[in-house]
Amino acid sequence: MKGTLVIITAVIALVVSFFLFTDIAFFSRGYARTKLFASDMVGPTLKVISSPVHLIGDLFDGYVNLVGVKKRNADLQRRLDALTAENQKIPELEKENNRLKGLLNLRDQKEHQMVAARVVGEDVANWFKCVIIDKGRVNGIRERMPVVTASGVVGQAVEVSKWHAKVMILNDANSAIDVYVVGKHSRGIIEGNGRNTVKMKYVLKTDDVETGDRLITSGKDSIYPKGLAVGIVINVNKNMPGLFADIDVMPFNNYKKLDEVMVVTQ
């Protein structure tokens, strides 16, 4: 009932409004007072009717503005994501740049001639740890040539074809490197065991070797030149039977992350 009354009132208000705002001659003459009275009566009703219309208009404007804000936010988020991605690349590019600089400095050393190569594959099944490089006999690569990076020894070439070579890394169970302890007279043999760490063998318990010592090649195994970095001692155990200490060494090179290497050809 209340809804019907509202509708009837609205219709009457619209009809009266039509006549109030029409410039026909009938209302132009003699009805000014009636016109003002009707206007006073209908005005509030028109205001009630027009308020929802204005409200809808305001809501629509607000919706349009909200859509615009969301679009701008989405654009800003895309730009932020792009900048974040670029910033994340910078550390990797710096690492790559430093690695290449190290290889260039290594190659420029006058005491050794070297050939740059890239690791293109690996064979790390069980105890045997080897990687494949993209240089071979046509590049002057031969068996038993040392392979290094700016960080230190990788291993030695063991199989060489025309275009590629297989490099046995020092973690391989068949690998053995004669080393010195930097700054000391202690000497031993680095042997691989198929793991991430290697063993330093034949070091007497009375020798001065401790955690943190750095190891370099001695040059006495007829393969590796003297003075190449090998690894760092991470554990020394002398509380065991026998003459020799049990020493664990972490190689400076991580064979799982090898990319560019240098082959010492002379």
PDB file of C-alpha atoms in Angstrom:
ATOM      1  CA  MET A   1       0.000   0.000   0.000  1.00  0.00           C
ATOM      2  CA  LYS A   2       2.800   2.381   0.920  1.00  0.00           C
ATOM      3  CA  GLY A   3       4.562   1.605  -2.357  1.00  0.00           C
ATOM      4  CA  THR A   4       1.407   2.356  -4.371  1.00  0.00           C
ATOM      5  CA  LEU A   5       1.015   5.702  -2.608  1.00  0.00           C
ATOM      6  CA  VAL A   6       4.586   6.649  -3.439  1.00  0.00           C
ATOM      7  CA  ILE A   7       4.062   5.792  -7.106  1.00  0.00           C
ATOM      8  CA  ILE A   8       0.825   7.824  -7.312  1.00  0.00           C
ATOM      9  CA  THR A   9       2.492  10.804  -5.621  1.00  0.00           C
ATOM     10  CA  ALA A  10       5.405  10.630  -8.012  1.00  0.00           C
ATOM     11  CA  VAL A  11       3.125  10.514 -11.058  1.00  0.00           C
ATOM     12  CA  ILE A  12       1.145  13.534  -9.848  1.00  0.00           C
ATOM     13  CA  ALA A  13       4.373  15.408  -9.175  1.00  0.00           C
ATOM     14  CA  LEU A  14       5.665  14.676 -12.657  1.00  0.00           C
ATOM     15  CA  VAL A  15       2.409  15.819 -14.290  1.00  0.00           C
ATOM     16  CA  VAL A  16       2.311  19.029 -12.302  1.00  0.00           C
ATOM     17  CA  SER A  17       5.969  19.629 -13.051  1.00  0.00           C
ATOM     18  CA  PHE A  18       5.268  19.336 -16.728  1.00  0.00           C
ATOM     19  CA  PHE A  19       2.760  22.149 -16.576  1.00  0.00           C
ATOM     20  CA  LEU A  20       4.890  24.250 -14.242  1.00  0.00           C
ATOM     21  CA  PHE A  21       7.855  24.304 -16.563  1.00  0.00           C
ATOM     22  CA  THR A  22       5.957  24.536 -19.842  1.00  0.00           C
ATOM     23  CA  ASP A  23       5.866  27.968 -21.506  1.00  0.00           C
ATOM     24  CA  ILE A  24       2.441  27.500 -23.147  1.00  0.00           C
ATOM     25  CA  ALA A  25       0.165  30.518 -23.111  1.00  0.00           C
ATOM     26  CA  PHE A  26      -2.376  28.852 -20.825  1.00  0.00           C
ATOM     27  CA  PHE A  27      -0.028  28.963 -17.885  1.00  0.00           C
ATOM     28  CA  SER A  28       1.572  32.202 -18.926  1.00  0.00           C
ATOM     29  CA  ARG A  29      -1.531  34.214 -18.134  1.00  0.00           C
ATOM     30  CA  GLY A  30      -3.383  34.380 -14.830  1.00  0.00           C
ATOM     31  CA  TYR A  31      -2.000  31.387 -13.090  1.00  0.00           C
ATOM     32  CA  ALA A  32       1.173  32.736 -11.542  1.00  0.00           C
ATOM     33  CA  ARG A  33      -0.071  32.367  -7.967  1.00  0.00           C
ATOM     34  CA  THR A  34      -1.341  28.828  -8.561  1.00  0.00           C
ATOM     35  CA  LYS A  35       1.951  28.031 -10.244  1.00  0.00           C
ATOM     36  CA  LEU A  36       3.954  29.172  -7.226  1.00  0.00           C
ATOM     37  CA  PHE A  37       1.703  27.221  -4.845  1.00  0.00           C
ATOM     38  CA  ALA A  38       2.014  24.066  -6.877  1.00  0.00           C
ATOM     39  CA  SER A  39       5.741  24.541  -7.093  1.00  0.00           C
ATOM     40  CA  ASP A  40       5.969  24.759  -3.294  1.00  0.00           C
ATOM     41  CA  MET A  41       3.879  21.617  -2.934  1.00  0.00           C
ATOM     42  CA  VAL A  42       5.676  19.522  -5.536  1.00  0.00           C
ATOM     43  CA  GLY A  43       9.231  20.732  -4.862  1.00  0.00           C
ATOM     44  CA  PRO A  44       9.947  18.353  -1.962  1.00  0.00           C
ATOM     45  CA  THR A  45       8.580  15.424  -3.930  1.00  0.00           C
ATOM     46  CA  LEU A  46      10.778  16.274  -6.902  1.00  0.00           C
ATOM     47  CA  LYS A  47      13.756  16.470  -4.578  1.00  0.00           C
ATOM     48  CA  VAL A  48      12.984  13.009  -3.219  1.00  0.00           C
ATOM     49  CA  ILE A  49      12.612  11.640  -6.742  1.00  0.00           C
ATOM     50  CA  SER A  50      15.733  13.299  -8.070  1.00  0.00           C
ATOM     51  CA  SER A  51      17.955  12.315  -5.123  1.00  0.00           C
ATOM     52  CA  PRO A  52      18.271   8.645  -6.166  1.00  0.00           C
ATOM     53  CA  VAL A  53      19.074   9.781  -9.698  1.00  0.00           C
ATOM     54  CA  HIS A  54      21.896  11.997  -8.425  1.00  0.00           C
ATOM     55  CA  LEU A  55      23.020   9.204  -6.126  1.00  0.00           C
ATOM     56  CA  ILE A  56      23.202   6.771  -9.036  1.00  0.00           C
ATOM     57  CA  GLY A  57      25.150   9.350 -11.025  1.00  0.00           C
ATOM     58  CA  ASP A  58      27.579   9.848  -8.159  1.00  0.00           C
ATOM     59  CA  LEU A  59      27.986   6.102  -7.766  1.00  0.00           C
ATOM     60  CA  PHE A  60      28.688   5.718 -11.480  1.00  0.00           C
ATOM     61  CA  ASP A  61      31.278   8.502 -11.368  1.00  0.00           C
ATOM     62  CA  GLY A  62      32.857   6.845  -8.346  1.00  0.00           C
ATOM     63  CA  TYR A  63      32.916   3.493 -10.159  1.00  0.00           C
ATOM     64  CA  VAL A  64      34.595   5.046 -13.197  1.00  0.00           C
ATOM     65  CA  ASN A  65      37.175   6.717 -10.961  1.00  0.00           C
ATOM     66  CA  LEU A  66      37.761   3.444  -9.104  1.00  0.00           C
ATOM     67  CA  VAL A  67      38.310   1.591 -12.373  1.00  0.00           C
ATOM     68  CA  GLY A  68      40.812   4.257 -13.390  1.00  0.00           C
ATOM     69  CA  VAL A  69      42.659   3.967 -10.082  1.00  0.00           C
ATOM     70  CA  LYS A  70      42.780   0.179 -10.362  1.00  0.00           C
ATOM     71  CA  LYS A  71      44.163   0.436 -13.888  1.00  0.00           C
ATOM     72  CA  ARG A  72      46.849   2.882 -12.780  1.00  0.00           C
ATOM     73  CA  ASN A  73      47.715   0.622  -9.854  1.00  0.00           C
ATOM     74  CA  ALA A  74      47.965  -2.357 -12.195  1.00  0.00           C
ATOM     75  CA  ASP A  75      50.268  -0.396 -14.512  1.00  0.00           C
ATOM     76  CA  LEU A  76      52.435   0.670 -11.579  1.00  0.00           C
ATOM     77  CA  GLN A  77      52.574  -2.916 -10.304  1.00  0.00           C
ATOM     78  CA  ARG A  78      53.705  -4.159 -13.725  1.00  0.00           C
ATOM     79  CA  ARG A  79      56.437  -1.520 -13.805  1.00  0.00           C
ATOM     80  CA  LEU A  80      57.475  -2.445 -10.266  1.00  0.00           C
ATOM     81  CA  ASP A  81      57.607  -6.146 -11.182  1.00  0.00           C
ATOM     82  CA  ALA A  82      59.734  -5.346 -14.228  1.00  0.00           C
ATOM     83  CA  LEU A  83      62.160  -3.252 -12.160  1.00  0.00           C
ATOM     84  CA  THR A  84      62.326  -5.970  -9.503  1.00  0.00           C
ATOM     85  CA  ALA A  85      63.157  -8.563 -12.151  1.00  0.00           C
ATOM     86  CA  GLU A  86      65.904  -6.335 -13.557  1.00  0.00           C
ATOM     87  CA  ASN A  87      67.341  -5.752 -10.084  1.00  0.00           C
ATOM     88  CA  GLN A  88      67.391  -9.498  -9.454  1.00  0.00           C
ATOM     89  CA  LYS A  89      69.461  -9.972 -12.602  1.00  0.00           C
ATOM     90  CA  ILE A  90      72.134  -7.509 -11.479  1.00  0.00           C
ATOM     91  CA  PRO A  91      73.813  -9.780  -8.867  1.00  0.00           C
ATOM     92  CA  GLU A  92      73.951 -12.643 -11.384  1.00  0.00           C
ATOM     93  CA  LEU A  93      75.419 -10.355 -14.031  1.00  0.00           C
ATOM     94  CA  GLU A  94      78.000  -9.130 -11.533  1.00  0.00           C
ATOM     95  CA  LYS A  95      78.937 -12.713 -10.665  1.00  0.00           C
ATOM     96  CA  GLU A  96      79.228 -13.565 -14.359  1.00  0.00           C
ATOM     97  CA  ASN A  97      81.350 -10.471 -14.959  1.00  0.00           C
ATOM     98  CA  ASN A  98      83.660 -11.277 -12.050  1.00  0.00           C
ATOM     99  CA  ARG A  99      84.007 -14.887 -13.184  1.00  0.00           C
ATOM    100  CA  LEU A 100      84.932 -13.853 -16.711  1.00  0.00           C
ATOM    101  CA  LYS A 101      87.389 -11.259 -15.410  1.00  0.00           C
ATOM    102  CA  GLY A 102      89.000 -13.939 -13.281  1.00  0.00           C
ATOM    103  CA  LEU A 103      89.361 -16.244 -16.274  1.00  0.00           C
ATOM    104  CA  LEU A 104      90.860 -13.454 -18.368  1.00  0.00           C
ATOM    105  CA  ASN A 105      93.355 -12.619 -15.639  1.00  0.00           C
ATOM    106  CA  LEU A 106      94.222 -16.295 -15.346  1.00  0.00           C
ATOM    107  CA  ARG A 107      94.745 -16.620 -19.086  1.00  0.00           C
ATOM    108  CA  ASP A 108      96.961 -13.514 -19.161  1.00  0.00           C
ATOM    109  CA  GLN A 109      99.417 -15.013 -16.701  1.00  0.00           C
ATOM    110  CA  LYS A 110     102.666 -15.403 -18.630  1.00  0.00           C
ATOM    111  CA  GLU A 111     103.846 -18.605 -16.956  1.00  0.00           C
ATOM    112  CA  HIS A 112     101.040 -20.707 -18.484  1.00  0.00           C
ATOM    113  CA  GLN A 113      99.320 -20.959 -21.852  1.00  0.00           C
ATOM    114  CA  MET A 114      95.614 -21.651 -21.564  1.00  0.00           C
ATOM    115  CA  VAL A 115      92.565 -22.331 -23.702  1.00  0.00           C
ATOM    116  CA  ALA A 116      89.143 -21.155 -22.554  1.00  0.00           C
ATOM    117  CA  ALA A 117      86.323 -23.709 -22.666  1.00  0.00           C
ATOM    118  CA  ARG A 118      82.709 -24.021 -21.621  1.00  0.00           C
ATOM    119  CA  VAL A 119      81.193 -26.925 -19.718  1.00  0.00           C
ATOM    120  CA  VAL A 120      78.495 -28.460 -21.938  1.00  0.00           C
ATOM    121  CA  GLY A 121      77.684 -31.666 -20.077  1.00  0.00           C
ATOM    122  CA  GLU A 122      78.491 -33.879 -17.129  1.00  0.00           C
ATOM    123  CA  ASP A 123      78.866 -37.498 -16.117  1.00  0.00           C
ATOM    124  CA  VAL A 124      78.671 -37.698 -12.344  1.00  0.00           C
ATOM    125  CA  ALA A 125      77.292 -41.192 -11.807  1.00  0.00           C
ATOM    126  CA  ASN A 126      78.308 -42.993  -8.599  1.00  0.00           C
ATOM    127  CA  TRP A 127      81.999 -42.509  -7.752  1.00  0.00           C
ATOM    128  CA  PHE A 128      83.028 -41.091 -11.112  1.00  0.00           C
ATOM    129  CA  LYS A 129      82.788 -37.330 -11.514  1.00  0.00           C
ATOM    130  CA  CYS A 130      83.465 -35.917 -14.973  1.00  0.00           C
ATOM    131  CA  VAL A 131      82.330 -32.939 -17.029  1.00  0.00           C
ATOM    132  CA  ILE A 132      82.389 -32.408 -20.788  1.00  0.00           C
ATOM    133  CA  ILE A 133      83.931 -29.267 -22.290  1.00  0.00           C
ATOM    134  CA  ASP A 134      83.498 -27.825 -25.788  1.00  0.00           C
ATOM    135  CA  LYS A 135      87.191 -27.926 -26.737  1.00  0.00           C
ATOM    136  CA  GLY A 136      89.131 -30.883 -28.154  1.00  0.00           C
ATOM    137  CA  ARG A 137      92.189 -31.910 -30.141  1.00  0.00           C
ATOM    138  CA  VAL A 138      91.658 -29.238 -32.783  1.00  0.00           C
ATOM    139  CA  ASN A 139      92.065 -26.710 -29.971  1.00  0.00           C
ATOM    140  CA  GLY A 140      95.275 -28.252 -28.678  1.00  0.00           C
ATOM    141  CA  ILE A 141      93.693 -30.174 -25.797  1.00  0.00           C
ATOM    142  CA  ARG A 142      95.389 -33.424 -24.752  1.00  0.00           C
ATOM    143  CA  GLU A 143      94.970 -36.036 -22.018  1.00  0.00           C
ATOM    144  CA  ARG A 144      96.371 -35.189 -18.560  1.00  0.00           C
ATOM    145  CA  MET A 145      96.178 -31.437 -19.150  1.00  0.00           C
ATOM    146  CA  PRO A 146      95.052 -29.548 -16.012  1.00  0.00           C
ATOM    147  CA  VAL A 147      91.703 -27.760 -16.029  1.00  0.00           C
ATOM    148  CA  VAL A 148      91.210 -24.774 -13.737  1.00  0.00           C
ATOM    149  CA  THR A 149      89.091 -21.716 -12.992  1.00  0.00           C
ATOM    150  CA  ALA A 150      89.980 -18.443 -11.300  1.00  0.00           C
ATOM    151  CA  SER A 151      89.019 -20.155  -8.012  1.00  0.00           C
ATOM    152  CA  GLY A 152      91.416 -23.058  -8.446  1.00  0.00           C
ATOM    153  CA  VAL A 153      91.837 -26.602  -9.742  1.00  0.00           C
ATOM    154  CA  VAL A 154      88.921 -28.368 -11.438  1.00  0.00           C
ATOM    155  CA  GLY A 155      90.646 -31.567 -12.557  1.00  0.00           C
ATOM    156  CA  GLN A 156      92.393 -32.982 -15.614  1.00  0.00           C
ATOM    157  CA  ALA A 157      91.444 -33.993 -19.154  1.00  0.00           C
ATOM    158  CA  VAL A 158      91.158 -37.788 -19.393  1.00  0.00           C
ATOM    159  CA  GLU A 159      89.461 -38.371 -22.761  1.00  0.00           C
ATOM    160  CA  VAL A 160      89.846 -36.051 -25.741  1.00  0.00           C
ATOM    161  CA  SER A 161      88.013 -36.191 -29.065  1.00  0.00           C
ATOM    162  CA  LYS A 162      88.282 -33.853 -32.019  1.00  0.00           C
ATOM    163  CA  TRP A 163      85.811 -31.287 -30.692  1.00  0.00           C
ATOM    164  CA  HIS A 164      85.272 -32.159 -27.020  1.00  0.00           C
ATOM    165  CA  ALA A 165      87.075 -33.426 -23.939  1.00  0.00           C
ATOM    166  CA  LYS A 166      86.059 -35.240 -20.767  1.00  0.00           C
ATOM    167  CA  VAL A 167      87.486 -33.730 -17.596  1.00  0.00           C
ATOM    168  CA  MET A 168      87.860 -35.831 -14.442  1.00  0.00           C
ATOM    169  CA  ILE A 169      87.259 -33.454 -11.556  1.00  0.00           C
ATOM    170  CA  LEU A 170      89.189 -33.716  -8.300  1.00  0.00           C
ATOM    171  CA  ASN A 171      86.134 -35.153  -6.479  1.00  0.00           C
ATOM    172  CA  ASP A 172      86.401 -38.297  -8.620  1.00  0.00           C
ATOM    173  CA  ALA A 173      87.485 -41.428  -6.753  1.00  0.00           C
ATOM    174  CA  ASN A 174      90.377 -41.873  -9.221  1.00  0.00           C
ATOM    175  CA  SER A 175      91.700 -38.334  -8.759  1.00  0.00           C
ATOM    176  CA  ALA A 176      94.918 -37.614  -6.833  1.00  0.00           C
ATOM    177  CA  ILE A 177      96.745 -34.267  -6.485  1.00  0.00           C
ATOM    178  CA  ASP A 178      99.988 -33.560  -4.623  1.00  0.00           C
ATOM    179  CA  VAL A 179      99.477 -30.476  -2.402  1.00  0.00           C
ATOM    180  CA  TYR A 180     101.165 -28.211   0.134  1.00  0.00           C
ATOM    181  CA  VAL A 181      99.642 -26.371   3.073  1.00  0.00           C
ATOM    182  CA  VAL A 182     100.064 -22.645   2.423  1.00  0.00           C
ATOM    183  CA  GLY A 183     102.628 -21.095   4.776  1.00  0.00           C
ATOM    184  CA  LYS A 184     103.653 -24.447   6.238  1.00  0.00           C
ATOM    185  CA  HIS A 185     105.864 -27.380   5.278  1.00  0.00           C
ATOM    186  CA  SER A 186     103.095 -29.969   5.533  1.00  0.00           C
ATOM    187  CA  ARG A 187     102.393 -31.929   2.373  1.00  0.00           C
ATOM    188  CA  GLY A 188      99.849 -34.545   1.366  1.00  0.00           C
ATOM    189  CA  ILE A 189      97.767 -36.062  -1.419  1.00  0.00           C
ATOM    190  CA  ILE A 190      94.246 -34.881  -2.213  1.00  0.00           C
ATOM    191  CA  GLU A 191      92.087 -37.863  -3.144  1.00  0.00           C
ATOM    192  CA  GLY A 192      88.505 -37.769  -4.352  1.00  0.00           C
ATOM    193  CA  ASN A 193      85.802 -39.979  -2.884  1.00  0.00           C
ATOM    194  CA  GLY A 194      82.809 -39.181  -5.067  1.00  0.00           C
ATOM    195  CA  ARG A 195      81.458 -36.635  -2.584  1.00  0.00           C
ATOM    196  CA  ASN A 196      81.404 -32.855  -2.352  1.00  0.00           C
ATOM    197  CA  THR A 197      84.414 -32.930  -0.035  1.00  0.00           C
ATOM    198  CA  VAL A 198      87.752 -34.678  -0.621  1.00  0.00           C
ATOM    199  CA  LYS A 199      90.383 -36.229   1.635  1.00  0.00           C
ATOM    200  CA  MET A 200      93.938 -35.101   2.319  1.00  0.00           C
ATOM    201  CA  LYS A 201      95.893 -38.320   2.762  1.00  0.00           C
ATOM    202  CA  TYR A 202      99.285 -39.300   4.164  1.00  0.00           C
ATOM    203  CA  VAL A 203      99.587 -36.405   6.599  1.00  0.00           C
ATOM    204  CA  LEU A 204     101.253 -37.406   9.853  1.00  0.00           C
ATOM    205  CA  LYS A 205      99.441 -36.629  13.080  1.00  0.00           C
ATOM    206  CA  THR A 206     102.483 -34.670  14.148  1.00  0.00           C
ATOM    207  CA  ASP A 207     102.272 -32.385  11.089  1.00  0.00           C
ATOM    208  CA  ASP A 208     101.003 -28.851  11.547  1.00  0.00           C
ATOM    209  CA  VAL A 209      97.652 -28.983   9.747  1.00  0.00           C
ATOM    210  CA  GLU A 210      94.485 -27.417  11.123  1.00  0.00           C
ATOM    211  CA  THR A 211      91.015 -26.281  10.117  1.00  0.00           C
ATOM    212  CA  GLY A 212      91.122 -23.236   7.854  1.00  0.00           C
ATOM    213  CA  ASP A 213      94.449 -24.078   6.203  1.00  0.00           C
ATOM    214  CA  ARG A 214      94.530 -23.462   2.459  1.00  0.00           C
ATOM    215  CA  LEU A 215      96.001 -25.994   0.060  1.00  0.00           C
ATOM    216  CA  ILE A 216      97.853 -25.428  -3.231  1.00  0.00           C
ATOM    217  CA  THR A 217      99.382 -27.751  -5.802  1.00  0.00           C
ATOM    218  CA  SER A 218     102.993 -28.720  -5.141  1.00  0.00           C
ATOM    219  CA  GLY A 219     103.916 -29.213  -8.805  1.00  0.00           C
ATOM    220  CA  LYS A 220     105.440 -32.616  -7.996  1.00  0.00           C
ATOM    221  CA  ASP A 221     102.848 -34.904  -9.553  1.00  0.00           C
ATOM    222  CA  SER A 222     103.860 -34.142 -13.189  1.00  0.00           C
ATOM    223  CA  ILE A 223     100.315 -32.947 -13.989  1.00  0.00           C
ATOM    224  CA  TYR A 224      99.453 -29.765 -12.114  1.00  0.00           C
ATOM    225  CA  PRO A 225     101.746 -26.700 -12.102  1.00  0.00           C
ATOM    226  CA  LYS A 226     102.892 -25.466  -8.716  1.00  0.00           C
ATOM    227  CA  GLY A 227     100.837 -22.907  -6.828  1.00  0.00           C
ATOM    228  CA  LEU A 228      97.285 -23.582  -8.080  1.00  0.00           C
ATOM    229  CA  ALA A 229      94.607 -23.222  -5.390  1.00  0.00           C
ATOM    230  CA  VAL A 230      92.905 -26.503  -4.480  1.00  0.00           C
ATOM    231  CA  GLY A 231      90.762 -26.170  -1.360  1.00  0.00           C
ATOM    232  CA  ILE A 232      90.504 -25.430   2.340  1.00  0.00           C
ATOM    233  CA  VAL A 233      90.778 -27.791   5.320  1.00  0.00           C
ATOM    234  CA  ILE A 234      87.415 -28.108   7.094  1.00  0.00           C
ATOM    235  CA  ASN A 235      88.117 -30.903   9.577  1.00  0.00           C
ATOM    236  CA  VAL A 236      91.173 -32.564  11.138  1.00  0.00           C
ATOM    237  CA  ASN A 237      90.804 -35.747  13.205  1.00  0.00           C
ATOM    238  CA  LYS A 238      93.913 -37.090  14.946  1.00  0.00           C
ATOM    239  CA  ASN A 239      92.053 -39.218  17.504  1.00  0.00           C
ATOM    240  CA  MET A 240      92.169 -42.437  15.543  1.00  0.00           C
ATOM    241  CA  PRO A 241      94.494 -45.443  15.219  1.00  0.00           C
ATOM    242  CA  GLY A 242      97.466 -45.234  12.878  1.00  0.00           C
ATOM    243  CA  LEU A 243     100.118 -42.718  11.907  1.00  0.00           C
ATOM    244  CA  PHE A 244      98.060 -40.419   9.693  1.00  0.00           C
ATOM    245  CA  ALA A 245      95.401 -37.837  10.459  1.00  0.00           C
ATOM    246  CA  ASP A 246      91.951 -37.967   8.881  1.00  0.00           C
ATOM    247  CA  ILE A 247      91.545 -34.634   7.061  1.00  0.00           C
ATOM    248  CA  ASP A 248      88.520 -33.348   5.142  1.00  0.00           C
ATOM    249  CA  VAL A 249      88.956 -30.658   2.499  1.00  0.00           C
ATOM    250  CA  MET A 250      86.381 -28.517   0.701  1.00  0.00           C
ATOM    251  CA  PRO A 251      87.476 -27.803  -2.899  1.00  0.00           C
ATOM    252  CA  PHE A 252      87.329 -24.175  -3.988  1.00  0.00           C
ATOM    253  CA  ASN A 253      85.381 -25.198  -7.091  1.00  0.00           C
ATOM    254  CA  ASN A 254      81.871 -26.595  -6.882  1.00  0.00           C
ATOM    255  CA  TYR A 255      81.651 -29.061  -9.770  1.00  0.00           C
ATOM    256  CA  LYS A 256      77.858 -28.686  -9.821  1.00  0.00           C
ATOM    257  CA  LYS A 257      78.188 -24.999 -10.721  1.00  0.00           C
ATOM    258  CA  LEU A 258      80.979 -25.107 -13.287  1.00  0.00           C
ATOM    259  CA  ASP A 259      80.434 -23.028 -16.405  1.00  0.00           C
ATOM    260  CA  GLU A 260      83.591 -21.588 -17.963  1.00  0.00           C
ATOM    261  CA  VAL A 261      86.992 -23.210 -17.383  1.00  0.00           C
ATOM    262  CA  MET A 262      90.568 -22.879 -18.611  1.00  0.00           C
ATOM    263  CA  VAL A 263      92.707 -25.749 -19.884  1.00  0.00           C
ATOM    264  CA  VAL A 264      96.417 -25.374 -19.148  1.00  0.00           C
ATOM    265  CA  THR A 265      98.034 -26.419 -22.422  1.00  0.00           C
ATOM    266  CA  GLN A 266     101.641 -25.584 -21.536  1.00  0.00           C
TER     267      GLN A 266
END
